[in-house]
Short mmCIF file of C-alpha atoms and ligand atoms in Angstrom, two decimals:
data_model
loop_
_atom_site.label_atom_id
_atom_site.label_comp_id
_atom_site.label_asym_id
_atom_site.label_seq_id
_atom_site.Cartn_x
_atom_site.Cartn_y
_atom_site.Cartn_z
CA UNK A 1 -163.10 3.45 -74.02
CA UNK A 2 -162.74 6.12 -72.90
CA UNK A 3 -164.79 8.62 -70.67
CA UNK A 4 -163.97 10.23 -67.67
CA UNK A 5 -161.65 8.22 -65.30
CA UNK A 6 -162.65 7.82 -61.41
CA UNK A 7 -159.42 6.64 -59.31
CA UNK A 8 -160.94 4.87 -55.93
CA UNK A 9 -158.23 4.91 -54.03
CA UNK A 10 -158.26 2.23 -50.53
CA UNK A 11 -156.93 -0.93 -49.36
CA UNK A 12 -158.20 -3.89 -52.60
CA UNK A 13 -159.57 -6.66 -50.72
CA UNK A 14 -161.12 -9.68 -52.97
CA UNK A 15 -162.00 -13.37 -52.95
CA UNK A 16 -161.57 -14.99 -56.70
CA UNK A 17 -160.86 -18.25 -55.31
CA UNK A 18 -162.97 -19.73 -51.83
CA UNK A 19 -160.12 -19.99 -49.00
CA UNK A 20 -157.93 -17.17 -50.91
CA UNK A 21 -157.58 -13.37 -50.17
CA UNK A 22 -156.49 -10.87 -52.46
CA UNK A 23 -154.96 -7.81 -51.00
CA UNK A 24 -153.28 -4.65 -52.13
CA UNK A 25 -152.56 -2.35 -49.42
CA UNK A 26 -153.12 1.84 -50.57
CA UNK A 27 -154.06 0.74 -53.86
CA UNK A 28 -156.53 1.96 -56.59
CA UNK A 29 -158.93 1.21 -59.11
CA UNK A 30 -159.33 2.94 -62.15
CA UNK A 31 -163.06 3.23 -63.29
CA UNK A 32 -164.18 4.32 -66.57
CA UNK A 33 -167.18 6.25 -66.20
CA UNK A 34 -168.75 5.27 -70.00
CA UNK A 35 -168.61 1.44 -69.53
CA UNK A 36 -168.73 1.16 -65.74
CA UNK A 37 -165.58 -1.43 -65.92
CA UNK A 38 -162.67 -1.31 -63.89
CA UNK A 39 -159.74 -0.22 -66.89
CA UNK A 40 -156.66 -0.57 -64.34
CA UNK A 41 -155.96 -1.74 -61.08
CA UNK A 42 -152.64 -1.91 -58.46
CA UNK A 43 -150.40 0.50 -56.94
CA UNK A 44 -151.96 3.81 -55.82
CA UNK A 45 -148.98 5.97 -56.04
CA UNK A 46 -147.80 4.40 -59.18
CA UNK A 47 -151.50 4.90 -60.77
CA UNK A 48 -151.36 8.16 -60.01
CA UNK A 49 -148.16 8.55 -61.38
CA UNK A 50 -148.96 7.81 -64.64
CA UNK A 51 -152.12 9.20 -65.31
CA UNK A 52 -152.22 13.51 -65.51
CA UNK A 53 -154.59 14.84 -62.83
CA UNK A 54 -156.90 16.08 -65.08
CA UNK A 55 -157.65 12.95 -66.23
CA UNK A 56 -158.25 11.22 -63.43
CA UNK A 57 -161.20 12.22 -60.90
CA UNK A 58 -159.41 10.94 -57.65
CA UNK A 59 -161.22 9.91 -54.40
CA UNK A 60 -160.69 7.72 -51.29
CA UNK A 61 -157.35 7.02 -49.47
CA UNK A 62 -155.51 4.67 -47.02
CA UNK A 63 -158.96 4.41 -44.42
CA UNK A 64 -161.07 3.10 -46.66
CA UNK A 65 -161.99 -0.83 -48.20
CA UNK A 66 -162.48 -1.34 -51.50
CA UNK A 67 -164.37 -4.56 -51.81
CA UNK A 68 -165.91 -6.52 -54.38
CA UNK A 69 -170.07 -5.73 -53.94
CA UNK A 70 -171.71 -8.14 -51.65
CA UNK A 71 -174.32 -10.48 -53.56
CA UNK A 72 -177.50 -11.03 -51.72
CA UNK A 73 -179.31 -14.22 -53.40
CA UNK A 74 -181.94 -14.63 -52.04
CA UNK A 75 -184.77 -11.99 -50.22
CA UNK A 76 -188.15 -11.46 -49.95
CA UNK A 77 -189.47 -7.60 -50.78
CA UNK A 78 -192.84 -7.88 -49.69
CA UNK A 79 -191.93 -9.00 -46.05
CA UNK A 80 -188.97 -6.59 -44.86
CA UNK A 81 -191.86 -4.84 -42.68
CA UNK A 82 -192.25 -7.94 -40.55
CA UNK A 83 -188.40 -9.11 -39.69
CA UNK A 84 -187.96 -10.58 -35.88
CA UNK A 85 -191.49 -11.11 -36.27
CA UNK A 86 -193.11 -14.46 -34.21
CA UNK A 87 -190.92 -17.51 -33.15
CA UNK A 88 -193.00 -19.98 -34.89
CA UNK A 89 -191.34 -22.58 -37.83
CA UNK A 90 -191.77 -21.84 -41.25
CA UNK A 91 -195.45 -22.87 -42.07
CA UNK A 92 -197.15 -21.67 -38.90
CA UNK A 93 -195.40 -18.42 -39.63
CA UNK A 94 -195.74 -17.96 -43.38
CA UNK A 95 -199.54 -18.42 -42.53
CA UNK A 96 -199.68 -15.80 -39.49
CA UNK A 97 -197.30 -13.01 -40.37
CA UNK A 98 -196.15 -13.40 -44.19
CA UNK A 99 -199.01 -14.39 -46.04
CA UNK A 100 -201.34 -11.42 -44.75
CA UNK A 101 -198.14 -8.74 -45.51
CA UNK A 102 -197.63 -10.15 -48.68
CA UNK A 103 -201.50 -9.69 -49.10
CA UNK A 104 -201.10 -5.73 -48.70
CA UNK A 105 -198.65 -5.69 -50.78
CA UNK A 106 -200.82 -3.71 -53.40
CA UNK A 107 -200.02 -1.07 -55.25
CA UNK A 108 -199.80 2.03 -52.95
CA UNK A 109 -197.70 -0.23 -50.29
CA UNK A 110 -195.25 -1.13 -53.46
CA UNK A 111 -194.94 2.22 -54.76
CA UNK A 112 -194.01 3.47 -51.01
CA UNK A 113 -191.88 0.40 -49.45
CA UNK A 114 -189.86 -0.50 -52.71
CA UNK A 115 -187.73 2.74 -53.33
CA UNK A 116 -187.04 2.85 -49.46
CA UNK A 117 -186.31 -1.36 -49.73
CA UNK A 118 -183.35 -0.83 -52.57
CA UNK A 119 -181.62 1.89 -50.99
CA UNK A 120 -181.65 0.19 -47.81
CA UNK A 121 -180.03 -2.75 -50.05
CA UNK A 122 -177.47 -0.24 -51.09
CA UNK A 123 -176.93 1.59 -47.93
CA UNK A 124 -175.95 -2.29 -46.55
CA UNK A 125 -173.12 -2.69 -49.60
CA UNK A 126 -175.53 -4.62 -50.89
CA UNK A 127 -174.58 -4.21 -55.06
CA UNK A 128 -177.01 -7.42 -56.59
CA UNK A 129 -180.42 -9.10 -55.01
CA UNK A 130 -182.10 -12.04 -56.30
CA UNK A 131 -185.73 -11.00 -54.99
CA UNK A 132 -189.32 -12.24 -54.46
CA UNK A 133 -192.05 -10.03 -54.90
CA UNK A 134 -196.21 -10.90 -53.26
CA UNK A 135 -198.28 -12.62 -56.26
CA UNK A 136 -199.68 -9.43 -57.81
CA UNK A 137 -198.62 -7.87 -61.22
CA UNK A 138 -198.95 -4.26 -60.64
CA UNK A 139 -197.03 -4.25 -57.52
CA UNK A 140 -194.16 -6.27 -58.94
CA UNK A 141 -194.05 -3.91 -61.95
CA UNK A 142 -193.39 -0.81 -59.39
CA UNK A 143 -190.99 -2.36 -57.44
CA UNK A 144 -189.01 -3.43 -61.06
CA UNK A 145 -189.33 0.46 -61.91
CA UNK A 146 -187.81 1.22 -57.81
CA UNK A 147 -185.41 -1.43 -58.85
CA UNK A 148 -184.50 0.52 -62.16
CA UNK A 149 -184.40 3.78 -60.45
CA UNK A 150 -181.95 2.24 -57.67
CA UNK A 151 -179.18 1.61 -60.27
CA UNK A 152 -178.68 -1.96 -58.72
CA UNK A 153 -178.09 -5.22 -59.98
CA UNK A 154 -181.39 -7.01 -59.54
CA UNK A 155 -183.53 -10.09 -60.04
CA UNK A 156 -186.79 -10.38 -59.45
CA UNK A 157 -190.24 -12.25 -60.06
CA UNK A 158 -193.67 -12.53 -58.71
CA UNK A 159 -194.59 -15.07 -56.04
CA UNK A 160 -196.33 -17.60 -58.22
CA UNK A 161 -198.59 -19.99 -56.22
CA UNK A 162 -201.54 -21.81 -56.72
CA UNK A 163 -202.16 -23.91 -53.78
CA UNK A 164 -203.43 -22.25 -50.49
CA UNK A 165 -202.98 -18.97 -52.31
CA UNK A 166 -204.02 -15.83 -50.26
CA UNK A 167 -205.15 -13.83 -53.40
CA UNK A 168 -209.06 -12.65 -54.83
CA UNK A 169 -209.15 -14.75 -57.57
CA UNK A 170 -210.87 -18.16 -58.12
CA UNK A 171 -208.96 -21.15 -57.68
CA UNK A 172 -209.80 -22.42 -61.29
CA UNK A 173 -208.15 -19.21 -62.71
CA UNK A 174 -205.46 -18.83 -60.65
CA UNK A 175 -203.31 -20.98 -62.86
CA UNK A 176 -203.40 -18.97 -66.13
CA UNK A 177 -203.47 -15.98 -64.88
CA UNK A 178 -200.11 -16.41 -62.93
CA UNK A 179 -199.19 -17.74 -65.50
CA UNK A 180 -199.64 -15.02 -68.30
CA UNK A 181 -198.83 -11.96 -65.54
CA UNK A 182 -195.44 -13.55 -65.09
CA UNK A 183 -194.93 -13.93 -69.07
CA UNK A 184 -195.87 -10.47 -69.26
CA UNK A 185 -193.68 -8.79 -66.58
CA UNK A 186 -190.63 -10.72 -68.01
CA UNK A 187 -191.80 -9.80 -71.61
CA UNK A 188 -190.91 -6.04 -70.10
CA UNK A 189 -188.20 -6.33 -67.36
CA UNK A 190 -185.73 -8.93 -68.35
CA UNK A 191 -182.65 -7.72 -69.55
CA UNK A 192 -184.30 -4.00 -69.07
CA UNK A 193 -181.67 -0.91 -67.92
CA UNK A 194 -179.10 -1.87 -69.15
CA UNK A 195 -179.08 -4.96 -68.48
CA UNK A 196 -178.95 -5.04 -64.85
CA UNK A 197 -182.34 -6.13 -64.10
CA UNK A 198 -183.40 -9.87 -64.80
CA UNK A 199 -186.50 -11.24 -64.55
CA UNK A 200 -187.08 -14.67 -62.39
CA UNK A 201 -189.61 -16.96 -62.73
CA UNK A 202 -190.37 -17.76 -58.77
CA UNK A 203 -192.96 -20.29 -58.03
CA UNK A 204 -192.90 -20.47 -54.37
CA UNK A 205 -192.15 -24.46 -53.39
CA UNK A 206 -193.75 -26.99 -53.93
CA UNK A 207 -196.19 -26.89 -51.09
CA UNK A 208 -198.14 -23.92 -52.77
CA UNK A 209 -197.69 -24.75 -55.87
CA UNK A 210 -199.49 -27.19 -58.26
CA UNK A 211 -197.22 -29.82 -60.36
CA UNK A 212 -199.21 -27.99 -64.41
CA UNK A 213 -198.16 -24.88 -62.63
CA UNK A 214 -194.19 -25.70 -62.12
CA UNK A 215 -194.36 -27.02 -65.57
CA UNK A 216 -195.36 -23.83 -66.54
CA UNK A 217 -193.27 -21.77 -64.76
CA UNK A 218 -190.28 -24.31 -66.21
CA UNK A 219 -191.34 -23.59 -69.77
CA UNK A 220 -191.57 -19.77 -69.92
CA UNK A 221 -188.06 -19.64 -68.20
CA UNK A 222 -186.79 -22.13 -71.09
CA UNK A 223 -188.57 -19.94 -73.54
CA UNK A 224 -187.36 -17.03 -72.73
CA UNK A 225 -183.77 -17.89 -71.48
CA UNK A 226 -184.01 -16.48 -68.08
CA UNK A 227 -183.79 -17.67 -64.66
CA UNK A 228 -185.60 -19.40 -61.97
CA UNK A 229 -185.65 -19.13 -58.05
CA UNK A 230 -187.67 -21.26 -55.46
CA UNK A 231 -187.20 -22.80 -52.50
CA UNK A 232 -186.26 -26.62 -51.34
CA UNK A 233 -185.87 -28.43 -48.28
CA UNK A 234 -185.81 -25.80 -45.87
CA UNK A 235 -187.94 -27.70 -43.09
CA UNK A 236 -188.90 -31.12 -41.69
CA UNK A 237 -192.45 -29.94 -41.41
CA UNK A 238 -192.71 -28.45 -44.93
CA UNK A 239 -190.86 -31.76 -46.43
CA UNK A 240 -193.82 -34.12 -44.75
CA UNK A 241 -196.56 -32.11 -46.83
CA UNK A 242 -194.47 -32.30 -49.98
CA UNK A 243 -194.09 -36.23 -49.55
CA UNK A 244 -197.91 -36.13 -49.04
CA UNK A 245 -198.93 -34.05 -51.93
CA UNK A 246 -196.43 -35.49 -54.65
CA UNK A 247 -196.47 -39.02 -53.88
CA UNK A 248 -194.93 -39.92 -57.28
CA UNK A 249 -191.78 -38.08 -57.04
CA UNK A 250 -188.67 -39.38 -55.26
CA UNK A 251 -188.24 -37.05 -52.96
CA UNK A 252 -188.76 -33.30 -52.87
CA UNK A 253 -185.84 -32.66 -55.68
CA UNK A 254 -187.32 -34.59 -57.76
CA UNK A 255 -190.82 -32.93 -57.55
CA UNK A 256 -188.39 -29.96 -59.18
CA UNK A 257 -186.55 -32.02 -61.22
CA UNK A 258 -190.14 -33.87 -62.92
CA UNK A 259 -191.51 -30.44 -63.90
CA UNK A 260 -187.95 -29.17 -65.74
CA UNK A 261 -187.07 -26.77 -62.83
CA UNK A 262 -183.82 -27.82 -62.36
CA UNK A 263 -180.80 -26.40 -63.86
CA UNK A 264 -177.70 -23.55 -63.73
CA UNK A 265 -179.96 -20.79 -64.14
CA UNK A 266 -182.01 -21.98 -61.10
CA UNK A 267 -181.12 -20.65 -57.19
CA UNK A 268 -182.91 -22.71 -54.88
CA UNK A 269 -183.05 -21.42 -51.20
CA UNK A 270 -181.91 -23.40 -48.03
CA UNK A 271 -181.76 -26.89 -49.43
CA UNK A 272 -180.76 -27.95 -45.82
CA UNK A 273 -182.72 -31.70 -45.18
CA UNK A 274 -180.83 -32.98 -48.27
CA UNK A 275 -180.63 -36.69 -48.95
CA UNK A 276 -177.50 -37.79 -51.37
CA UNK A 277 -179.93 -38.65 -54.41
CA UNK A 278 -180.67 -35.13 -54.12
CA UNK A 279 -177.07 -33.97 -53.69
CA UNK A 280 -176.20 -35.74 -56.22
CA UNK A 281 -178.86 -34.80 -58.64
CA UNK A 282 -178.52 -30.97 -57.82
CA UNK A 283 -174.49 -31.10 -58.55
CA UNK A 284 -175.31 -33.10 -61.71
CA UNK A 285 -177.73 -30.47 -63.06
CA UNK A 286 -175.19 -27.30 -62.13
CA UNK A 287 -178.93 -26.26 -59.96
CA UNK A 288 -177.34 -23.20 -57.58
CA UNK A 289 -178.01 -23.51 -53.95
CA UNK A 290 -179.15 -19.99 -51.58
CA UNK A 291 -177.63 -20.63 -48.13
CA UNK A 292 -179.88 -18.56 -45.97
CA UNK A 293 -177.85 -19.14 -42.04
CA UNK A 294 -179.96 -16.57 -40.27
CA UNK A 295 -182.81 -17.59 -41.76
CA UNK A 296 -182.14 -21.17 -41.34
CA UNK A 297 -182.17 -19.91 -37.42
CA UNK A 298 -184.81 -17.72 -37.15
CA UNK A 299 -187.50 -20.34 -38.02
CA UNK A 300 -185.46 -23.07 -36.23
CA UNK A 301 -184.95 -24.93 -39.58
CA UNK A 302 -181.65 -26.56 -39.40
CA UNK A 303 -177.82 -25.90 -39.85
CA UNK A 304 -176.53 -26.70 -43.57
CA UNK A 305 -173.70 -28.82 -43.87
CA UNK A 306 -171.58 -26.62 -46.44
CA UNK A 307 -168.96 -28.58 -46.46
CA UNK A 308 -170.35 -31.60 -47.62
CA UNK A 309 -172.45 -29.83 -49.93
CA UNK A 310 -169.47 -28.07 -51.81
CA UNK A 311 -167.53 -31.42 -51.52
CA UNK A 312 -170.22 -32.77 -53.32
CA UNK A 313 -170.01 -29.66 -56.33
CA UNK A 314 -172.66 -27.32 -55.29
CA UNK A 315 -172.36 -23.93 -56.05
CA UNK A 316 -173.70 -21.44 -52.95
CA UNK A 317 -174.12 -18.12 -52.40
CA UNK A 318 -175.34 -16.09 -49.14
CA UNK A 319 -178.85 -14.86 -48.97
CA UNK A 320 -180.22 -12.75 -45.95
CA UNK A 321 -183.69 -13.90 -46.56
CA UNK A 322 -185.47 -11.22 -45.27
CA UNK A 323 -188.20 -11.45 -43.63
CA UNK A 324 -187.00 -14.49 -42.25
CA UNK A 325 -183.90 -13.40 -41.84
CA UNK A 326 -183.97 -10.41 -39.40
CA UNK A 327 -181.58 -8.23 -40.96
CA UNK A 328 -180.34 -7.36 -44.80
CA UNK A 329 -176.84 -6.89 -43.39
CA UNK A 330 -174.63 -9.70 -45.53
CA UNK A 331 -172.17 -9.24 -43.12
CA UNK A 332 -174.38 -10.62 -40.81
CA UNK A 333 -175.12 -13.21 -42.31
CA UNK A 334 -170.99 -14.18 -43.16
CA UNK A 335 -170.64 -13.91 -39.57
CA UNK A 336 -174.28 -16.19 -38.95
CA UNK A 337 -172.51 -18.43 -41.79
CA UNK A 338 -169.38 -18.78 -39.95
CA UNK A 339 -170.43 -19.61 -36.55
CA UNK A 340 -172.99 -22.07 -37.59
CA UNK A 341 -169.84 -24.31 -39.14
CA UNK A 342 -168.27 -23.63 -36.00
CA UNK A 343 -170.55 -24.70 -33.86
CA UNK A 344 -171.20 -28.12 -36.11
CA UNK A 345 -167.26 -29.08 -35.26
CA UNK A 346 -168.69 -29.06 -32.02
CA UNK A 347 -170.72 -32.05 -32.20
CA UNK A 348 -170.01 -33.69 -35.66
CA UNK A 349 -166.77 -35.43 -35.71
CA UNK A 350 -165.72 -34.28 -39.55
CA UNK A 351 -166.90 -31.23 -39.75
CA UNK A 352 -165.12 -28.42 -41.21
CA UNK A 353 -165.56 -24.81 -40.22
CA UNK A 354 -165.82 -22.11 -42.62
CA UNK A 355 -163.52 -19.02 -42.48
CA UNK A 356 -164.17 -15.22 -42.74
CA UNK A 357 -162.45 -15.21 -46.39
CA UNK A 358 -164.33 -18.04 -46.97
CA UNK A 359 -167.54 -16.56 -46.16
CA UNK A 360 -166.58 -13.23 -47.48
CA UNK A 361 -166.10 -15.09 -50.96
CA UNK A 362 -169.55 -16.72 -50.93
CA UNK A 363 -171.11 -13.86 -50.53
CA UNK A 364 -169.21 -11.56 -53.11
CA UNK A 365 -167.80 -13.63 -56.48
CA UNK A 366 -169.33 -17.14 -55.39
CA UNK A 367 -172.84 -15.55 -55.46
CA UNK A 368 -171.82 -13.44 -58.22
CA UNK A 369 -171.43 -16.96 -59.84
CA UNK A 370 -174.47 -18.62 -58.36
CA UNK A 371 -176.46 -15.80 -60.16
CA UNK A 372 -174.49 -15.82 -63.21
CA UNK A 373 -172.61 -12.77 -63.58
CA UNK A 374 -169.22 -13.72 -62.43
CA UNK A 375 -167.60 -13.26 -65.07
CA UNK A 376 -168.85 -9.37 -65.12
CA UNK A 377 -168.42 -8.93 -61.81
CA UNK A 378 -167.40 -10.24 -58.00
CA UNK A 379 -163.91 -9.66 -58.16
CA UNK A 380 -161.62 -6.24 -58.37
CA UNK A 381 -160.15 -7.58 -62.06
CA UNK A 382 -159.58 -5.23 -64.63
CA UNK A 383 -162.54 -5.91 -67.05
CA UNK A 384 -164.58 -6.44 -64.74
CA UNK A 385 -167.78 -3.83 -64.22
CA UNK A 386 -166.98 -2.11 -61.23
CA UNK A 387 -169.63 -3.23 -58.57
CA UNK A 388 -167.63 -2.91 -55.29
CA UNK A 389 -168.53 -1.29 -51.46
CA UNK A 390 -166.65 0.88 -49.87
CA UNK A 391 -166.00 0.50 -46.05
CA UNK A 392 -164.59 2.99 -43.92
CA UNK A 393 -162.68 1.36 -41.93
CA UNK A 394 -162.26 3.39 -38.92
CA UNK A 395 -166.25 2.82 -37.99
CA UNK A 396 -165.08 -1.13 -37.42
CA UNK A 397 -162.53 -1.21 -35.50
CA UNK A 398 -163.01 -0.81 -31.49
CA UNK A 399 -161.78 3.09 -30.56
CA UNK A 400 -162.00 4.32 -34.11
CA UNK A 401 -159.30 7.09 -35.00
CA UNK A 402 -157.72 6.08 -31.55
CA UNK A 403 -158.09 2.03 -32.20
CA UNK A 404 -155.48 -0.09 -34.01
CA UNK A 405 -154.67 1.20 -37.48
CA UNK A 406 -156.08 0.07 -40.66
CA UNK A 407 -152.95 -0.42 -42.08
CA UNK A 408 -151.41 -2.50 -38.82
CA UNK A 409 -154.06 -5.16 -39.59
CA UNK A 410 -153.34 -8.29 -41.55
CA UNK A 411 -155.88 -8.65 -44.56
CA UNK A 412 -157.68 -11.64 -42.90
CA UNK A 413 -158.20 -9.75 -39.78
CA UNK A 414 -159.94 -7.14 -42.01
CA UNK A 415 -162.44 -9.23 -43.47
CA UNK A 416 -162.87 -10.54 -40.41
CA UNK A 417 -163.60 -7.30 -38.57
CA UNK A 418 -165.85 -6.38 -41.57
CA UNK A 419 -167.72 -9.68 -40.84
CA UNK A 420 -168.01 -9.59 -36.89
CA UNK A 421 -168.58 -5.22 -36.93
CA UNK A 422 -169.39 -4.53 -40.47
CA UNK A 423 -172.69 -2.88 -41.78
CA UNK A 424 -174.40 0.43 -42.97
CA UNK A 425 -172.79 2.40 -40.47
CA UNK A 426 -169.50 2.00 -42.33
CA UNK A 427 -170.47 1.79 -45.70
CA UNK A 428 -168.45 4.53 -47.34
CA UNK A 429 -170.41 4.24 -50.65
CA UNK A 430 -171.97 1.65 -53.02
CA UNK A 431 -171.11 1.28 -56.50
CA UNK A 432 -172.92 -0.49 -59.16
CA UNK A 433 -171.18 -0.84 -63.15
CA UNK A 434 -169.40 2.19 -62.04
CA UNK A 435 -172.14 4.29 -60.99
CA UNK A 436 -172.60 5.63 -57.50
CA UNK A 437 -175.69 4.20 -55.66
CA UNK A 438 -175.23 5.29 -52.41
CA UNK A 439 -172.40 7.41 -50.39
CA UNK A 440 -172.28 7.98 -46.55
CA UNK A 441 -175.55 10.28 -45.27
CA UNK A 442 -177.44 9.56 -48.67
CA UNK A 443 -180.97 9.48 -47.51
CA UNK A 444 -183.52 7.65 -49.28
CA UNK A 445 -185.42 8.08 -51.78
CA UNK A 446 -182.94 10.67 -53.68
CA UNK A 447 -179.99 8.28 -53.96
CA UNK A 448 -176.85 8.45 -55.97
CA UNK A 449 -176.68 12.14 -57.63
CA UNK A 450 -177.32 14.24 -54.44
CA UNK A 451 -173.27 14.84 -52.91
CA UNK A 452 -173.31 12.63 -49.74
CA UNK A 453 -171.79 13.46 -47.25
CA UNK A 454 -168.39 11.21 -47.55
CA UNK A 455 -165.52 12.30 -49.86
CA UNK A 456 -166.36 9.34 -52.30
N1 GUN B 501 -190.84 -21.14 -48.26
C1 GUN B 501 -191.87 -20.73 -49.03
N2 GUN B 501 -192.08 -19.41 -48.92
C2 GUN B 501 -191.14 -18.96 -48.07
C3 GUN B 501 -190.83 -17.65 -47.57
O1 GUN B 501 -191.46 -16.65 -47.87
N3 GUN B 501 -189.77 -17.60 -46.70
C4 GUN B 501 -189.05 -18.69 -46.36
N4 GUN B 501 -188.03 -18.56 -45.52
N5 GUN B 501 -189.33 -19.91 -46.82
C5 GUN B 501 -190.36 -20.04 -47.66
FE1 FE B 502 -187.14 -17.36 -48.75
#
């Protein structure tokens, strides 16, 4: 405390609690610019009040959202080229589409796509991505230094596989060698500006993976105190192989589970084709679960039961998925979220849908929490570092200027209009520790210092 004050000014919409909304109507958040953390928050008129103008560097009003960031855990870099690409299932199409793109993924392809990749994360309100790179060193390093450049909150790692791998080197080396690149690029990236960037140990699943090279992966993460993504149980096809190829384990948790992958620093996407060991085991270990709904459609994979899955103590955040799933929007996939609960009531007897604020919490402080910031960020509390979108609101609602007015809609029906019309079009701007990332008309690569052309 204390540098230069930003007032955001805009309707406070938050989720601290799954099921609860927060809402202050024309209030305002007081930013300071040296720490990035929200110093006061409530009343706009009474804010202004009692701070003198020249203090405060005032911007917003009544048409805009101010909402905690959205929290995308779990993507894919490499693949955002080939999105609504092929209607196969998930092996057939990592083989044809992803596995060749994640091939090129090379140096001049990295240095290109990855700038363009984050501000397309920001430009979606998109504040913090837990992210998969291809298998390659130099190409992961360059999109950590697009990352850095990006301002965003991000956590990345190289694909590490050593089963059916689709890199040059010899099988017999590809062990160590992924191995000691990973070590290396978390030796230099975790923790790095600032602390926004992590590094993630990411071997793939289990299918491409051998059991000494999970282990591995397992024991640099514990060494090094840093996280670990994969993915589990996404697909009846892919679950059949891992029966085949690890007949000693359980079931496919416990591959995971046998080579010390399991854990609260661990996000595992889809886990959809869950028995109740698993459940049980995954709760019992705090292991955080990456629902992936559009995803889990695109390659015909299955519908997660949330509900039973957070009865049981999971934790779950929202991840697009890309290239699987089509689109990087998080509102999209809220909304894919919250019809595919819907549509379970249809046909099973106790399910329970999932509302808009339910979704909009999963996807802003419950994956905050599923990646472990949430107590920096995910919610509008003072203390927290400000990571927040800004929606204009007039670009959701039908008619625009002419439609219903902002302020004649209940809170609910906001987030829900954000989730069924929401997405770049009306971000206002993205803000990450208090640092703008993106405003309306920003166009990549030159992101946050260039004036955009919004007022905020
Ligand atoms: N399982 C292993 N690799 C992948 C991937 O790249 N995408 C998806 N959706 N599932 C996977
Ligand atoms: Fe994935």
């Amino acid at each position: 405390m204390s540098g230069e004050l930003l007032g955001l000014r805009g309707h406070l919409l938050d989720a601290p609690v799954f099921g609860q909304l927060r809402s202050w109507r024309d209030g305002a958040l007081l930013i300071d610019s040296a720490t990035g953390k929200i110093v006061e928050m409530g009343d706009h008129a009474l804010l202004k009040r009692r701070h003198r103008p020249q203090k405060v560097r005032w911007v917003g009003g009544p048409e805009f959202a101010i909402l905690p960031g959205l929290v995308d855990v779990h993507a894919h870099l490499p693949q955002y080229p080939a999105v609504a690409r092929g209607d196969g299932e998930l092996l057939p199409w990592l083989r044809q589409y992803i596995f060749p793109l994640e091939r090129d993924f090379a140096k001049p392809r990295a240095a290109l796509q990855s700038p363009l990749f984050f501000h397309d994360l920001a430009r979606h309100g998109t504040t913090s991505a837990w992210l998969y790179s291809a298998i390659y060193e130099d190409s992961t390093d360059l999109a950590f230094e697009a990352a850095a450049a990006s301002g965003l909150r991000i956590g990345l790692g190289k694909v590490m596989m050593d089963v059916g791998s689709y890199g040059p080197l010899q099988p017999k080396k590809i062990l160590s060698v992924s191995l000691l690149e990973s070590e290396s690029l978390c030796k230099k990236w975790h923790n790095a500006n600032g602390g926004l960037l992590r590094y993630v140990f990411s071997p793939r699943f289990a299918v491409s993976c051998s059991d000494r090279l999970m282990r591995g992966a397992a024991e640099l993460a514990k060494q090094y105190g840093t996280p670990i993504q994969t993915h589990l149980s996404e697909n009846l096809g892919e679950i059949e192989k891992v029966k085949f190829q690890f007949a000693w384990a359980k079931d496919y948790t416990d591959v995971y589970d046998q080579c010390g992958l399991l854990g609260p620093q661990t996000v595992l996407g889809h886990c959809i084709h869950l028995n109740p060991r698993e459940v049980a085991r995954l709760a019992e270990t705090d292991s955080r679960v990456a629902h992936c709904p559009t995803s889990n459609i695109y390659l015909a994979s299955g519908i997660m039961p949330l509900d039973r899955w957070r009865a049981a103590g999971l934790k779950i955040g929202l991840g697009s998925d890309v290239a699987a799933g089509p689109e990087l929007n998080m509102w999209m996939v809220m909304r894919s979220a919250v019809e595919q609960q819907r549509a379970r009531t249809f046909y099973e007897k106790d399910a329970r849908p999932l509302k808009p604020i339910e979704a909009f919490h999963l996807a802003t402080f419950g994956g905050a929490e599923v990646l472990g910031h949430g107590r920096e960020t995910g919610t509008l509390d003072v203390g927290k570092e400000a990571d927040l979108v800004v929606v204009e609101l007039d670009k959701i609602v039908p008619y625009g200027k002419s439609g219903p007015r902002p302020h004649e809609l209940s809170p609910q029906d906001l987030i829900a209009l954000c989730i069924y019309r929401g997405g770049p079009h009306a971000t206002a701007a993205t803000y990450v520790r208090g640092r703008r990332v993106y405003a309306a008309g920003d166009t990549p690569p030159q992101l946050a210092e260039e004036a955009g052309a919004g007022n905020i």
